[in-house]
Short mmCIF file of C-alpha atoms in Angstrom, two decimals:
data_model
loop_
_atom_site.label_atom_id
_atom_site.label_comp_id
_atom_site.label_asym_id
_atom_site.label_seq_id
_atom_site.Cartn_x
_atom_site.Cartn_y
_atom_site.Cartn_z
CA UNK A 1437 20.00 92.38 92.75
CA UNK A 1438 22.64 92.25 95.45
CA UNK A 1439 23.72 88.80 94.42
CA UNK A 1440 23.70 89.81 90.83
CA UNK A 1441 26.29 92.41 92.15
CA UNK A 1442 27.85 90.33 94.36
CA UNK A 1443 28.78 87.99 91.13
CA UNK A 1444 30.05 90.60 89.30
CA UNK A 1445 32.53 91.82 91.73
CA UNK A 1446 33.69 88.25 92.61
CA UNK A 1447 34.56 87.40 89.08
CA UNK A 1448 36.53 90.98 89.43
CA UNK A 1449 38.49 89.32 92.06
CA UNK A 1450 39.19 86.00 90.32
CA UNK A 1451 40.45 87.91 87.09
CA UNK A 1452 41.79 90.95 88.38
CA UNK A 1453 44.04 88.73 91.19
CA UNK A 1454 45.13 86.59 88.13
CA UNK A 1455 45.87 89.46 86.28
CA UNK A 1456 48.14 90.60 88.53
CA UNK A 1457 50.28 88.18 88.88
CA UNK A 1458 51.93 87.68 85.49
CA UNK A 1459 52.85 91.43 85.93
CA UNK A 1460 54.41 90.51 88.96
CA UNK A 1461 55.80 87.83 88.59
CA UNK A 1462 57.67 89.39 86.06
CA UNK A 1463 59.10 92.35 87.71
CA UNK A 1464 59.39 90.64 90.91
CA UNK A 1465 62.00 87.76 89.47
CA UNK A 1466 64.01 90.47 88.12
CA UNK A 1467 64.90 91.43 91.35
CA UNK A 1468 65.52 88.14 92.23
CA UNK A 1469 68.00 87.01 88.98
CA UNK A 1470 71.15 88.45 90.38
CA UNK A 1471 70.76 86.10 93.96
CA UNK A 1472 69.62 83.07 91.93
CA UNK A 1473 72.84 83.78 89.92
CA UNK A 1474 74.76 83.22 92.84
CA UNK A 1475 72.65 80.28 94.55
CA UNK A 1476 72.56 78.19 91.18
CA UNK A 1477 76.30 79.13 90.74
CA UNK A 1478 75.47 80.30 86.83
CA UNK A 1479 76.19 83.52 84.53
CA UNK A 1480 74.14 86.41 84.72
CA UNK A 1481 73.67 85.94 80.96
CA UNK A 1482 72.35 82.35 81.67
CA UNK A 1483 70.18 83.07 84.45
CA UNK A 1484 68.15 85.58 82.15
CA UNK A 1485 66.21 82.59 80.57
CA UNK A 1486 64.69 82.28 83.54
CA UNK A 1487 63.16 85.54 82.39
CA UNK A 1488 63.29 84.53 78.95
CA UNK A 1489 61.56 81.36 79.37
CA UNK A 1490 58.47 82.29 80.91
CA UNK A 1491 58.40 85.05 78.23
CA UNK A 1492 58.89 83.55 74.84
CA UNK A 1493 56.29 80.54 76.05
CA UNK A 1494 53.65 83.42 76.71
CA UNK A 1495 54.45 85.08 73.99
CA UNK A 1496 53.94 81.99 71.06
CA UNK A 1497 50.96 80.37 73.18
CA UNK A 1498 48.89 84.47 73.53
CA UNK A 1499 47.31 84.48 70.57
CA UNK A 1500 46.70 80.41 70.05
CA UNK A 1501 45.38 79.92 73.54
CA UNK A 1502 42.65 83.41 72.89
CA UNK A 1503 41.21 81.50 70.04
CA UNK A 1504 40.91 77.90 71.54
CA UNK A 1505 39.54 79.52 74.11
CA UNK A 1506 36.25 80.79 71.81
CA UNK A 1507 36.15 77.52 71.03
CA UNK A 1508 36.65 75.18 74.00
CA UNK A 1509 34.86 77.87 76.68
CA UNK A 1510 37.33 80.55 78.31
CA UNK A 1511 36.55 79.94 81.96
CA UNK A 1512 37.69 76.67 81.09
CA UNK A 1513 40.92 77.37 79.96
CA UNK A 1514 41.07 80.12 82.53
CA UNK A 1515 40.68 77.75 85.46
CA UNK A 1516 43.37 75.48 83.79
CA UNK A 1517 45.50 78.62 83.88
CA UNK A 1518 45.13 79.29 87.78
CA UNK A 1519 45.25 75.49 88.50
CA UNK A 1520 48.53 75.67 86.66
CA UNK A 1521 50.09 78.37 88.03
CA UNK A 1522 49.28 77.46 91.44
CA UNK A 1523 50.76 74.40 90.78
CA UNK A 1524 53.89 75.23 89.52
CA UNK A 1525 54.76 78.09 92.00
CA UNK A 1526 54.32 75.29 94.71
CA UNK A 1527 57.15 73.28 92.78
CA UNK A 1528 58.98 76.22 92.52
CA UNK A 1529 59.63 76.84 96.28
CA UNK A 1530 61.34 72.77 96.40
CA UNK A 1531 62.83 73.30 93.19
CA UNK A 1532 66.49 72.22 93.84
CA UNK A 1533 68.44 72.69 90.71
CA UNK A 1534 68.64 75.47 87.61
CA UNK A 1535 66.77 73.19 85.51
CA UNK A 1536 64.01 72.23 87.50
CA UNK A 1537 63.73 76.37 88.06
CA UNK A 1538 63.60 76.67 84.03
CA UNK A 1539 61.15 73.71 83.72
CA UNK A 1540 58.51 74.90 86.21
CA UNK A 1541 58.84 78.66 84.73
CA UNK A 1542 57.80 76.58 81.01
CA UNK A 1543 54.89 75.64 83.07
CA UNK A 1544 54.15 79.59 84.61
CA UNK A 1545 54.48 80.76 80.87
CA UNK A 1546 51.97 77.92 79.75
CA UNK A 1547 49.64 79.38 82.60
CA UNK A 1548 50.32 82.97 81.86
CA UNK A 1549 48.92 82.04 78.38
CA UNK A 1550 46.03 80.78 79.69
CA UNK A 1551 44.95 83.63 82.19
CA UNK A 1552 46.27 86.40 80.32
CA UNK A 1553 44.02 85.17 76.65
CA UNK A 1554 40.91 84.93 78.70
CA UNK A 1555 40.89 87.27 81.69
CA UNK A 1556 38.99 90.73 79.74
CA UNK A 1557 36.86 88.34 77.55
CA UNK A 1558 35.33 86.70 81.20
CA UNK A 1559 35.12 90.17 82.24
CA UNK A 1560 33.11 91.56 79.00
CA UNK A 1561 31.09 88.54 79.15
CA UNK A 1562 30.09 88.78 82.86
CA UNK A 1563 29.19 92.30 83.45
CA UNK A 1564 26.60 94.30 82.20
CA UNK A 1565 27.43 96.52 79.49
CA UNK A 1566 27.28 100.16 81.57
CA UNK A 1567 29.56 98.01 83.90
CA UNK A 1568 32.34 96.66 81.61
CA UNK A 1569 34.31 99.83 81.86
CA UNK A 1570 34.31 99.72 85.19
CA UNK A 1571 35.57 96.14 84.88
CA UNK A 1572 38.38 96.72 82.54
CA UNK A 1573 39.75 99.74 84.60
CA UNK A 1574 40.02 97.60 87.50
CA UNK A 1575 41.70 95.05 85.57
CA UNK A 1576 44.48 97.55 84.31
CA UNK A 1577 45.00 99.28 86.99
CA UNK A 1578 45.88 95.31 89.00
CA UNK A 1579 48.13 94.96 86.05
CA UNK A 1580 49.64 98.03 86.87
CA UNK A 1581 50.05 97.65 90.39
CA UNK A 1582 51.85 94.04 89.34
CA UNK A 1583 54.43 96.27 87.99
CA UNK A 1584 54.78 98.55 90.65
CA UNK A 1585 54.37 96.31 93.71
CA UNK A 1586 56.78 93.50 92.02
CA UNK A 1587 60.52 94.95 92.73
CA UNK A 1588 59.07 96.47 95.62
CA UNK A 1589 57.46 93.07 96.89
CA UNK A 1590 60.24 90.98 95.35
CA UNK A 1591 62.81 93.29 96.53
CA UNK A 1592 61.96 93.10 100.17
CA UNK A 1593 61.07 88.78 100.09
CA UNK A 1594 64.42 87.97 98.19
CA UNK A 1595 65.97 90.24 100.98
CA UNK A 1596 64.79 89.34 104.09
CA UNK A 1597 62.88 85.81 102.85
CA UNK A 1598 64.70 84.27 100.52
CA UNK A 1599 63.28 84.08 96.40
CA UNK A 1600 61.56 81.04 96.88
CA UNK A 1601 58.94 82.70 99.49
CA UNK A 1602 57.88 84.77 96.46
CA UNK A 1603 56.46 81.74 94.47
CA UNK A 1604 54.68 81.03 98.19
CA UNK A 1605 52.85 84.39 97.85
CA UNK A 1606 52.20 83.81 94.01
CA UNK A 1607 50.85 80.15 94.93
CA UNK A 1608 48.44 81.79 97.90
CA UNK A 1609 46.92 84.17 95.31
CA UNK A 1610 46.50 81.63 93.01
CA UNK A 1611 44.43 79.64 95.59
CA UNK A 1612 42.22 82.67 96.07
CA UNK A 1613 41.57 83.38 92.10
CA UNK A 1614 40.85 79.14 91.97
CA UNK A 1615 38.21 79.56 94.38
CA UNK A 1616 36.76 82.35 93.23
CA UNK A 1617 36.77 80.86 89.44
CA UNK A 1618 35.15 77.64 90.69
CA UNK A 1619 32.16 79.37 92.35
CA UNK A 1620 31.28 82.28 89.86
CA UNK A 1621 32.79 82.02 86.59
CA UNK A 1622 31.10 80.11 83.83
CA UNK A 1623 33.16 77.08 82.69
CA UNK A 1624 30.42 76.33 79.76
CA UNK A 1625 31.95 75.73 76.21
CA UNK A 1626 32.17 78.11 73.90
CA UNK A 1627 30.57 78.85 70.82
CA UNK A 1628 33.41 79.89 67.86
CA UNK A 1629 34.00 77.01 65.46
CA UNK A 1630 37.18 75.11 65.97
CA UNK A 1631 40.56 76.82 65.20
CA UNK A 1632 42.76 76.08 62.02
CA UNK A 1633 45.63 73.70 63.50
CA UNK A 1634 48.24 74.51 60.96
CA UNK A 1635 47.34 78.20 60.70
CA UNK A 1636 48.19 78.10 65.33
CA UNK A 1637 50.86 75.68 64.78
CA UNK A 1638 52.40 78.20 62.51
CA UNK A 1639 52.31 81.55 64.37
CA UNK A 1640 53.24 79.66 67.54
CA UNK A 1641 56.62 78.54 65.92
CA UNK A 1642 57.37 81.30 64.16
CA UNK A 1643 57.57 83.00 67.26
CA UNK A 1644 59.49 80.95 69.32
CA UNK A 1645 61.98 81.24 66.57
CA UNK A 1646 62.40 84.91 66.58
CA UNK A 1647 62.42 85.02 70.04
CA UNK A 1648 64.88 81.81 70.79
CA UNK A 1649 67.53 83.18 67.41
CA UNK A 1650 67.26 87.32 68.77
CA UNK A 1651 68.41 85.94 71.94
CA UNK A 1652 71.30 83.93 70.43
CA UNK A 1653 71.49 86.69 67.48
CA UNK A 1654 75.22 86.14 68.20
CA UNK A 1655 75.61 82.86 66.68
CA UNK A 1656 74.94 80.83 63.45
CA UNK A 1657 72.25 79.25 64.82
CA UNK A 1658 70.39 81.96 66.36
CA UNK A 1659 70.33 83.85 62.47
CA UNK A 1660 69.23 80.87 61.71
CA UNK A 1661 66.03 80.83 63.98
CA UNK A 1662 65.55 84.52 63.90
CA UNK A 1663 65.53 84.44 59.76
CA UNK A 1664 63.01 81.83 59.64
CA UNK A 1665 60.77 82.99 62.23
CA UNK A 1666 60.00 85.98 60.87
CA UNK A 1667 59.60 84.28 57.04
CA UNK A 1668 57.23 82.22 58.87
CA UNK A 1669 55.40 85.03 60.81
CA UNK A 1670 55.48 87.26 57.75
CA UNK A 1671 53.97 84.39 55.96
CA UNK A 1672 51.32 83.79 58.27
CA UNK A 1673 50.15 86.80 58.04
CA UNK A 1674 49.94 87.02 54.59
CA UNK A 1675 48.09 84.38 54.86
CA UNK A 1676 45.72 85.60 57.33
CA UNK A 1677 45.58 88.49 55.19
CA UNK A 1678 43.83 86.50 52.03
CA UNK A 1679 42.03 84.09 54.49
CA UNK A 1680 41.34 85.17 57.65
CA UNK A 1681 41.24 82.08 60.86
CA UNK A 1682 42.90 83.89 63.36
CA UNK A 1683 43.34 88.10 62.96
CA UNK A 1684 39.95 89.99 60.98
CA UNK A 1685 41.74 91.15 57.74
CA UNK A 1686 41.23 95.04 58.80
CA UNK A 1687 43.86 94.48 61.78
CA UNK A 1688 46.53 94.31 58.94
CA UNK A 1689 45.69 97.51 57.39
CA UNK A 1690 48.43 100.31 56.86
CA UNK A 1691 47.52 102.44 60.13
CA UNK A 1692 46.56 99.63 62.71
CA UNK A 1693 49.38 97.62 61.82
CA UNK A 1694 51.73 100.58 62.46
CA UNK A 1695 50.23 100.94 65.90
CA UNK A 1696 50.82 97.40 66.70
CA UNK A 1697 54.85 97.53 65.49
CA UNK A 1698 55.22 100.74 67.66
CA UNK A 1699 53.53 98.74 70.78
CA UNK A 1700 56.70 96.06 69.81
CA UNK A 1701 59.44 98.31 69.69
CA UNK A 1702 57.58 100.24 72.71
CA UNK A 1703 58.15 96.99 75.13
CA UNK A 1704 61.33 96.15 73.35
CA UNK A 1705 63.20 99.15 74.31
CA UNK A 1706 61.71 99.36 77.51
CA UNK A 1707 60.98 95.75 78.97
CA UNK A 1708 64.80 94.46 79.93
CA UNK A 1709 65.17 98.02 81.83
CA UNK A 1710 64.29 96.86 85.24
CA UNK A 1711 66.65 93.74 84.30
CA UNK A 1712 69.87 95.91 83.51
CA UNK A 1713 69.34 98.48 86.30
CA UNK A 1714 68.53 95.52 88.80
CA UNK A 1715 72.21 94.29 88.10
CA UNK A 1716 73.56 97.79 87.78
CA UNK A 1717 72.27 99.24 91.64
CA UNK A 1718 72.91 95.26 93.28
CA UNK A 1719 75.94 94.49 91.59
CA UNK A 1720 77.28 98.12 90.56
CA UNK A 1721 76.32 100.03 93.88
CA UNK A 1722 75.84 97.54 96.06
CA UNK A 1723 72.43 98.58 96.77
CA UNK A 1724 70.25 95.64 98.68
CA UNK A 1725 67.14 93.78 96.95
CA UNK A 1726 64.77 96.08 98.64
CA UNK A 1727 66.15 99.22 98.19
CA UNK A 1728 67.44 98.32 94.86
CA UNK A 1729 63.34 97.44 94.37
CA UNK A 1730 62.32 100.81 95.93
CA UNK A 1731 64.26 102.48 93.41
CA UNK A 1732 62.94 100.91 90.29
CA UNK A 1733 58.81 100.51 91.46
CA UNK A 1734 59.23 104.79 90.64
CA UNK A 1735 58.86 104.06 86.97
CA UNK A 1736 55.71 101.82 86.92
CA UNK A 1737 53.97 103.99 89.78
CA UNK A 1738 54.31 107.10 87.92
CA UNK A 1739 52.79 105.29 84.80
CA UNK A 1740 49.88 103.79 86.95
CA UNK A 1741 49.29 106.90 88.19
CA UNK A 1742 49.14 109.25 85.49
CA UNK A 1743 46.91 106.43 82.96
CA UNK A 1744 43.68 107.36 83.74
CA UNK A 1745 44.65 110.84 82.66
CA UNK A 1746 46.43 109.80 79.46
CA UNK A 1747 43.51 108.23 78.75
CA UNK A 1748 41.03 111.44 78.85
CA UNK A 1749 44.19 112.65 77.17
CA UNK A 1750 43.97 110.68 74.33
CA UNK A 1751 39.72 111.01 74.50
CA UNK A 1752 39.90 114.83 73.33
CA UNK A 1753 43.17 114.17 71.13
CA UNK A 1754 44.39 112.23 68.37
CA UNK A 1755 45.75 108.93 70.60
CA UNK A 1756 48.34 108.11 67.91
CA UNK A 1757 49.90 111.36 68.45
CA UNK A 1758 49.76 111.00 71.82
CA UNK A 1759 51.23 107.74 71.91
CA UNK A 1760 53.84 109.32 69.78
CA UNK A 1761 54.64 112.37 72.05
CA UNK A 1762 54.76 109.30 74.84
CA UNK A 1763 57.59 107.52 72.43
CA UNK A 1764 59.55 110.49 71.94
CA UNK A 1765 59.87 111.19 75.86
CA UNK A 1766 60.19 107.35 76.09
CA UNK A 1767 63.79 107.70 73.99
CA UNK A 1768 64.55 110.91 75.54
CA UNK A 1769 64.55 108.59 79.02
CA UNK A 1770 66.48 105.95 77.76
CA UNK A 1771 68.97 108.41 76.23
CA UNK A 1772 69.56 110.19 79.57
CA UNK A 1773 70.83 106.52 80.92
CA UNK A 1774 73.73 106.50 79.30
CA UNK A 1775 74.91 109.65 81.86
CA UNK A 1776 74.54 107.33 84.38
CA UNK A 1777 78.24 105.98 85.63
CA UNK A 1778 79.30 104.34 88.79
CA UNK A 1779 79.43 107.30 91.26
CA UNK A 1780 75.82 109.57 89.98
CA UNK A 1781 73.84 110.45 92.27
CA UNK A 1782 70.64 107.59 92.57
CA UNK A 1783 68.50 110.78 92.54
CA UNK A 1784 69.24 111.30 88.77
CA UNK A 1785 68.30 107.85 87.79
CA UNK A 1786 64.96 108.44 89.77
CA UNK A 1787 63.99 111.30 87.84
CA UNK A 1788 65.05 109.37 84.54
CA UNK A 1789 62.80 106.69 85.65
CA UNK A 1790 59.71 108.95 87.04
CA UNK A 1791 60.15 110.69 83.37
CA UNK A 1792 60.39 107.54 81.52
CA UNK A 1793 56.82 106.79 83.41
CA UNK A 1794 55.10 109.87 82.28
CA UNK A 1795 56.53 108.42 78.49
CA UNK A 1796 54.99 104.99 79.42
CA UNK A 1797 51.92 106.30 80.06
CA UNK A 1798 51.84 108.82 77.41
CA UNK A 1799 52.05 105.27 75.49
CA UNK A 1800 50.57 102.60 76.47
CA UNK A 1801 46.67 103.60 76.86
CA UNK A 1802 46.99 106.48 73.90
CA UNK A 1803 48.27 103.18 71.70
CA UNK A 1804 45.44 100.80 72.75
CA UNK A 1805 42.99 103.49 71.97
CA UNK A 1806 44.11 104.15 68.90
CA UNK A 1807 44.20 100.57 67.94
CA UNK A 1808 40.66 100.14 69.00
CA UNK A 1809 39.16 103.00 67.21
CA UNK A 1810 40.71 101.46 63.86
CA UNK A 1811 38.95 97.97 64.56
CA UNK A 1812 35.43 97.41 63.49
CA UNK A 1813 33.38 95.90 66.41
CA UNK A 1814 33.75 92.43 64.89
CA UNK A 1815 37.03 92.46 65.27
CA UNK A 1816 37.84 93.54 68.65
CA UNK A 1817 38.91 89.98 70.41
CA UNK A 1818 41.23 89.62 67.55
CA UNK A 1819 42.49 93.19 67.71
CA UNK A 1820 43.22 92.70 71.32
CA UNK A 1821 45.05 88.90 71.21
CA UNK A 1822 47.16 90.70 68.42
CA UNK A 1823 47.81 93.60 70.76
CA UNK A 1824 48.50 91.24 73.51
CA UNK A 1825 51.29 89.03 71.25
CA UNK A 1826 53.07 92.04 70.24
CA UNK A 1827 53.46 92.80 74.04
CA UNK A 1828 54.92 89.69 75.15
CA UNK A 1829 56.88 89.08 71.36
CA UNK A 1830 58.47 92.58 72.77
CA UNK A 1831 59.01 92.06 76.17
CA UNK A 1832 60.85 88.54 75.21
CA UNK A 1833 62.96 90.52 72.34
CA UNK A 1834 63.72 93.06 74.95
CA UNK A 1835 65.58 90.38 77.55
CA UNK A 1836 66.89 88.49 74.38
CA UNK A 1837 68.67 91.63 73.49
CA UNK A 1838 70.10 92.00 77.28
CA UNK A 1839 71.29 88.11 77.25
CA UNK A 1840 73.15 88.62 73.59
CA UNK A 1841 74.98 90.99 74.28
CA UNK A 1842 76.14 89.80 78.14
CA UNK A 1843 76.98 86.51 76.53
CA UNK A 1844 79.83 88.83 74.07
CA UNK A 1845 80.69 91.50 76.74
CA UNK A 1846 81.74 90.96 80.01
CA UNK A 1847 81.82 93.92 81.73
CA UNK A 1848 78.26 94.63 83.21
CA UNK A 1849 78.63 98.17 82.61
CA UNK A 1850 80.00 97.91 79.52
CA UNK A 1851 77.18 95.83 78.13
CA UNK A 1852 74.38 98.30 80.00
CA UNK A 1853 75.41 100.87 77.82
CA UNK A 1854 75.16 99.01 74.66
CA UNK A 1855 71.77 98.13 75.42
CA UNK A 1856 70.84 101.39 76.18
CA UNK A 1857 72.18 102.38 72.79
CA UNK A 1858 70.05 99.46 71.40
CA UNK A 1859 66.89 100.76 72.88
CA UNK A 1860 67.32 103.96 72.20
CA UNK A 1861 66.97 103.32 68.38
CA UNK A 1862 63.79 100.91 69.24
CA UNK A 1863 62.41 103.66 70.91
CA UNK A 1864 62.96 106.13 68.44
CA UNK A 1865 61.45 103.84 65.31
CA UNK A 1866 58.47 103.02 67.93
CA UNK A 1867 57.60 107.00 67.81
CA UNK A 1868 57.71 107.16 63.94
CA UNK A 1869 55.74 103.99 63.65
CA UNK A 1870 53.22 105.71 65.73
CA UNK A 1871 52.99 108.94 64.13
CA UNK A 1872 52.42 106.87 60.62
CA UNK A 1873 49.17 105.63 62.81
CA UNK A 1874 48.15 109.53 63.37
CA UNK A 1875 44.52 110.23 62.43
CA UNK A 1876 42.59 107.21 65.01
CA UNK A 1877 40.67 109.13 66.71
CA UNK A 1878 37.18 108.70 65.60
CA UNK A 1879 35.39 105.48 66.32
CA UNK A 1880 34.73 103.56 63.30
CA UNK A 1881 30.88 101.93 62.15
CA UNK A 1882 30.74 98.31 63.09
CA UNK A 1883 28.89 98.12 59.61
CA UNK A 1884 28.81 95.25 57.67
CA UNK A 1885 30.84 92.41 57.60
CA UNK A 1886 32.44 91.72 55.03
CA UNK A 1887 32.76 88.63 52.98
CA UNK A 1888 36.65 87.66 54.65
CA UNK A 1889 35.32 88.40 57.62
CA UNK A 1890 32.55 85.98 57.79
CA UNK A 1891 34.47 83.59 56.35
CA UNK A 1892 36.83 84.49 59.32
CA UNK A 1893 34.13 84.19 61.82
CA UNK A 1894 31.60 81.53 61.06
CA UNK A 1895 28.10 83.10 61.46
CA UNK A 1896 30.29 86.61 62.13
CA UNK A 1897 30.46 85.49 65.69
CA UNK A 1898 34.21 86.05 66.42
CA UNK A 1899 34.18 89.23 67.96
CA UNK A 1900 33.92 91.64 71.45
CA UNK A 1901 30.15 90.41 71.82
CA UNK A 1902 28.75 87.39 73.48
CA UNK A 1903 27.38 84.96 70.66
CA UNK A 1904 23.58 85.47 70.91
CA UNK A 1905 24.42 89.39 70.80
CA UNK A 1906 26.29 88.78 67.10
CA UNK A 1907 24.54 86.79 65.71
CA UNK A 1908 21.22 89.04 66.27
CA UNK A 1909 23.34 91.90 64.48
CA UNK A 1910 24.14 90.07 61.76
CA UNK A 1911 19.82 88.37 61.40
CA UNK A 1912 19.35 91.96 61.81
CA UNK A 1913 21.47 93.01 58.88
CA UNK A 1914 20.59 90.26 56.63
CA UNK A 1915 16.60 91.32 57.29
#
């Protein structure tokens, strides 16, 4: 019995460690873009693809990499991911040039694909069902801390280290989750039949085009890419829509599909913050690193914080209307930036940012709850992957909006404030988008399947259950 525990809580470690890191990384090299500005002897507005790199790659590859992964066995692909990420952050620290920097972020992208498609799955399919919740809590709340700890963390390294030590630190977790995967996670194959190449090819390119033309939005080209991608996306999900490969057909109903846009103008608006107000208290108010990271860690600590009781929130209450009460004091935050000038008080923009955390978490777990309760059981993996892409399609939109408009304006301040404008709309459109998802609370009957979405799933097998599990629901419903 104790080893049977002892297994669970090690493959806790291996995901939860690898969980946080993509968090962390993220917030972490925000702090750091301003320095490697100045050490690579490039633009502020250039050095943001080193953000926008490792986002747009995780973003096209999310949803891809969850279903190759039901295929080709996700502790495989999960290894790959930590082997990968180790890897690269070890290249990182020798990395002598701005395009070796953007190369071996490509790379940390490819492996934040790869860990972040397949770290809940190993989870669900590793502890025992009164034990999964457990599981996924722990998971979150590493995710969380990512965000809190990583201008905190990165704040402090880039200060009194230097960046590259912060790749060390990412490369010494990595070790940890690679042992950990190697002697308790199950790198068998998995069971789903073999994805649709065209069908991946096609969602993976239609995002890197709207990602890649929002961020050059400014040019011909970038209208270009950004008109295309989304004729391609919309197309693909048409598609998906009269025959199901990689989203269950019910994900692109009227009310789940309105959750899902509000989670992308959610992370739009919000994302690039720590990005703008990272260049604002370094370059603005000559803040340090640290303190500059001390300032902004107040935002995702409040949200950590106060998501477990969002959550029970959202458990007695409609969690679309809570996630819309979230949005609203979301914009309200973002609206309250644009008071901020060169000489305010930093104690304003810490309230702003301890309210805009109460919004987050208002948000974020309301929104995934809601989203859940309008999936059928069958369709929970793709519920989540499509959950997961409109994240990172968001959070890549978000710094593509920051790099457009620093490439046309100048003045840093200048361009702060038109983002802020910018977000503020997102924000606002997220809240209606949310309220049009009111009425999620109830959980609905697995039931069924129906005809797409066996067709979707080969023996109905594509789902939040291990394979023996649905495929003794569905004997059972056929009997």
């Amino acid at each position: 019995m104790r080893s049977i525990k002892t297994r669970y809580y090690s493959v806790l470690l291996a995901t939860t460690s690898a969980s946080f890191l993509t968090p962390f990384t993220t917030s972490s090299i925000a702090i750091a873009l301003p320095t490697l500005s100045e050490e690579f002897k490039v633009s502020l507005a250039t050095i943001n693809w080193v953000a926008n790199i490792f986002l747009i790659t995780l973003s096209s590859l999310i949803l891809v990499v969850g279903r190759i992964s039901d295929w080709f066995g996700r502790g495989r692909i999960f290894l790959a991911g930590i082997t990968l990420l180790m890897i690269s952050s070890l290249a990182t620290f020798f990395t002598s040039s701005y395009e070796e920097l953007l190369l071996f972020r490509f790379i940390q992208g490819v492996s934040a694909s790869l860990i972040s498609s397949t770290a809940i799955p190993i989870l669900v399919d590793s502890f025992p069902k009164e034990k999964r919740g457990l599981g996924i809590g722990v998971n979150t709340m590493a995710v969380y801390m990512g965000l809190s700890l990583g201008p905190l963390i990165g704040g402090y390294v880039v200060d009194h280290l230097g960046w590259r030590v912060l790749f060390i630190l990412k490369a010494l977790i990595a070790t940890i989750a690679l042992i950990l995967t190697l002697l308790v996670v199950d790198l068998s194959s998995g069971v789903a039949p073999k994805p649709d190449p065209a069908r991946s090819i096609l969602i993976s390119t239609s995002t890197v085009l709207i990602v890649y033309g929002a961020s050059s939005i400014n040019t011909i080209l970038g209208f270009i890419s950004a008109s295309l991608g989304t004729t391609l996306f919309t197309y693909t999900l048409i598609s998906e829509k009269r025959d199901p490969k990689l989203l269950h057909p019910k994900i692109l109903s009227k009310k789940p599909i309105s959750a899902n846009l509000s989670a992308l103008l959610n992370y739009s608006a919000t994302y690039a913050l720590t990005i703008i107000l990272s260049a604002y208290l370094q370059k603005l108010r000559g803040l340090q690193p640290a303190d500059a990271g001390l300032i902004l860690a107040t935002q995702p600590v409040i949200q950590a914080a106060l998501s477990p009781i969002a959550g029970h929130i959202s458990d007695r209450y409609d969690p679309s209307t809570t996630a819309s009460v979230g949005m609203f004091i979301i914009a309200s935050s973002i609206s309250a930036l644009l008071l901020i000038n060169h000489t305010s008080p930093l104690t304003n923009l810490l309230v702003i940012l301890a309210v805009l955390g109460v919004g987050f978490a208002l948000f974020a777990s309301p929104n995934t709850t809601a989203i859940m309760n309008m999936s059928p059981r069958d369709a929970y993996g793709s519920a989540t992957a499509f959950l997961a892409t409109m994240r990172f399609v968001g959070q890549a939109l978000s710094t593509s909006i920051v790099t457009s408009i620093m490439r046309i304006e100048n003045d840093l301040f200048i361009a702060m404030r038109l983002s802020t404008i910018i977000y503020i709309v997102l924000s606002v459109l997220g809240a209606f988008f949310s309220l049009i998802a009111r009425g999620s609370r109830g959980m609905p009957s697995p039931g069924p399947p129906s005809p797409k979405a066996r067709g979707f799933s080969g023996c109905n097998c594509y789902r939040g259950m291990r394979f023996e599990e649905s495929c003794q629901v569905l004997e059972e419903l056929i009997n």
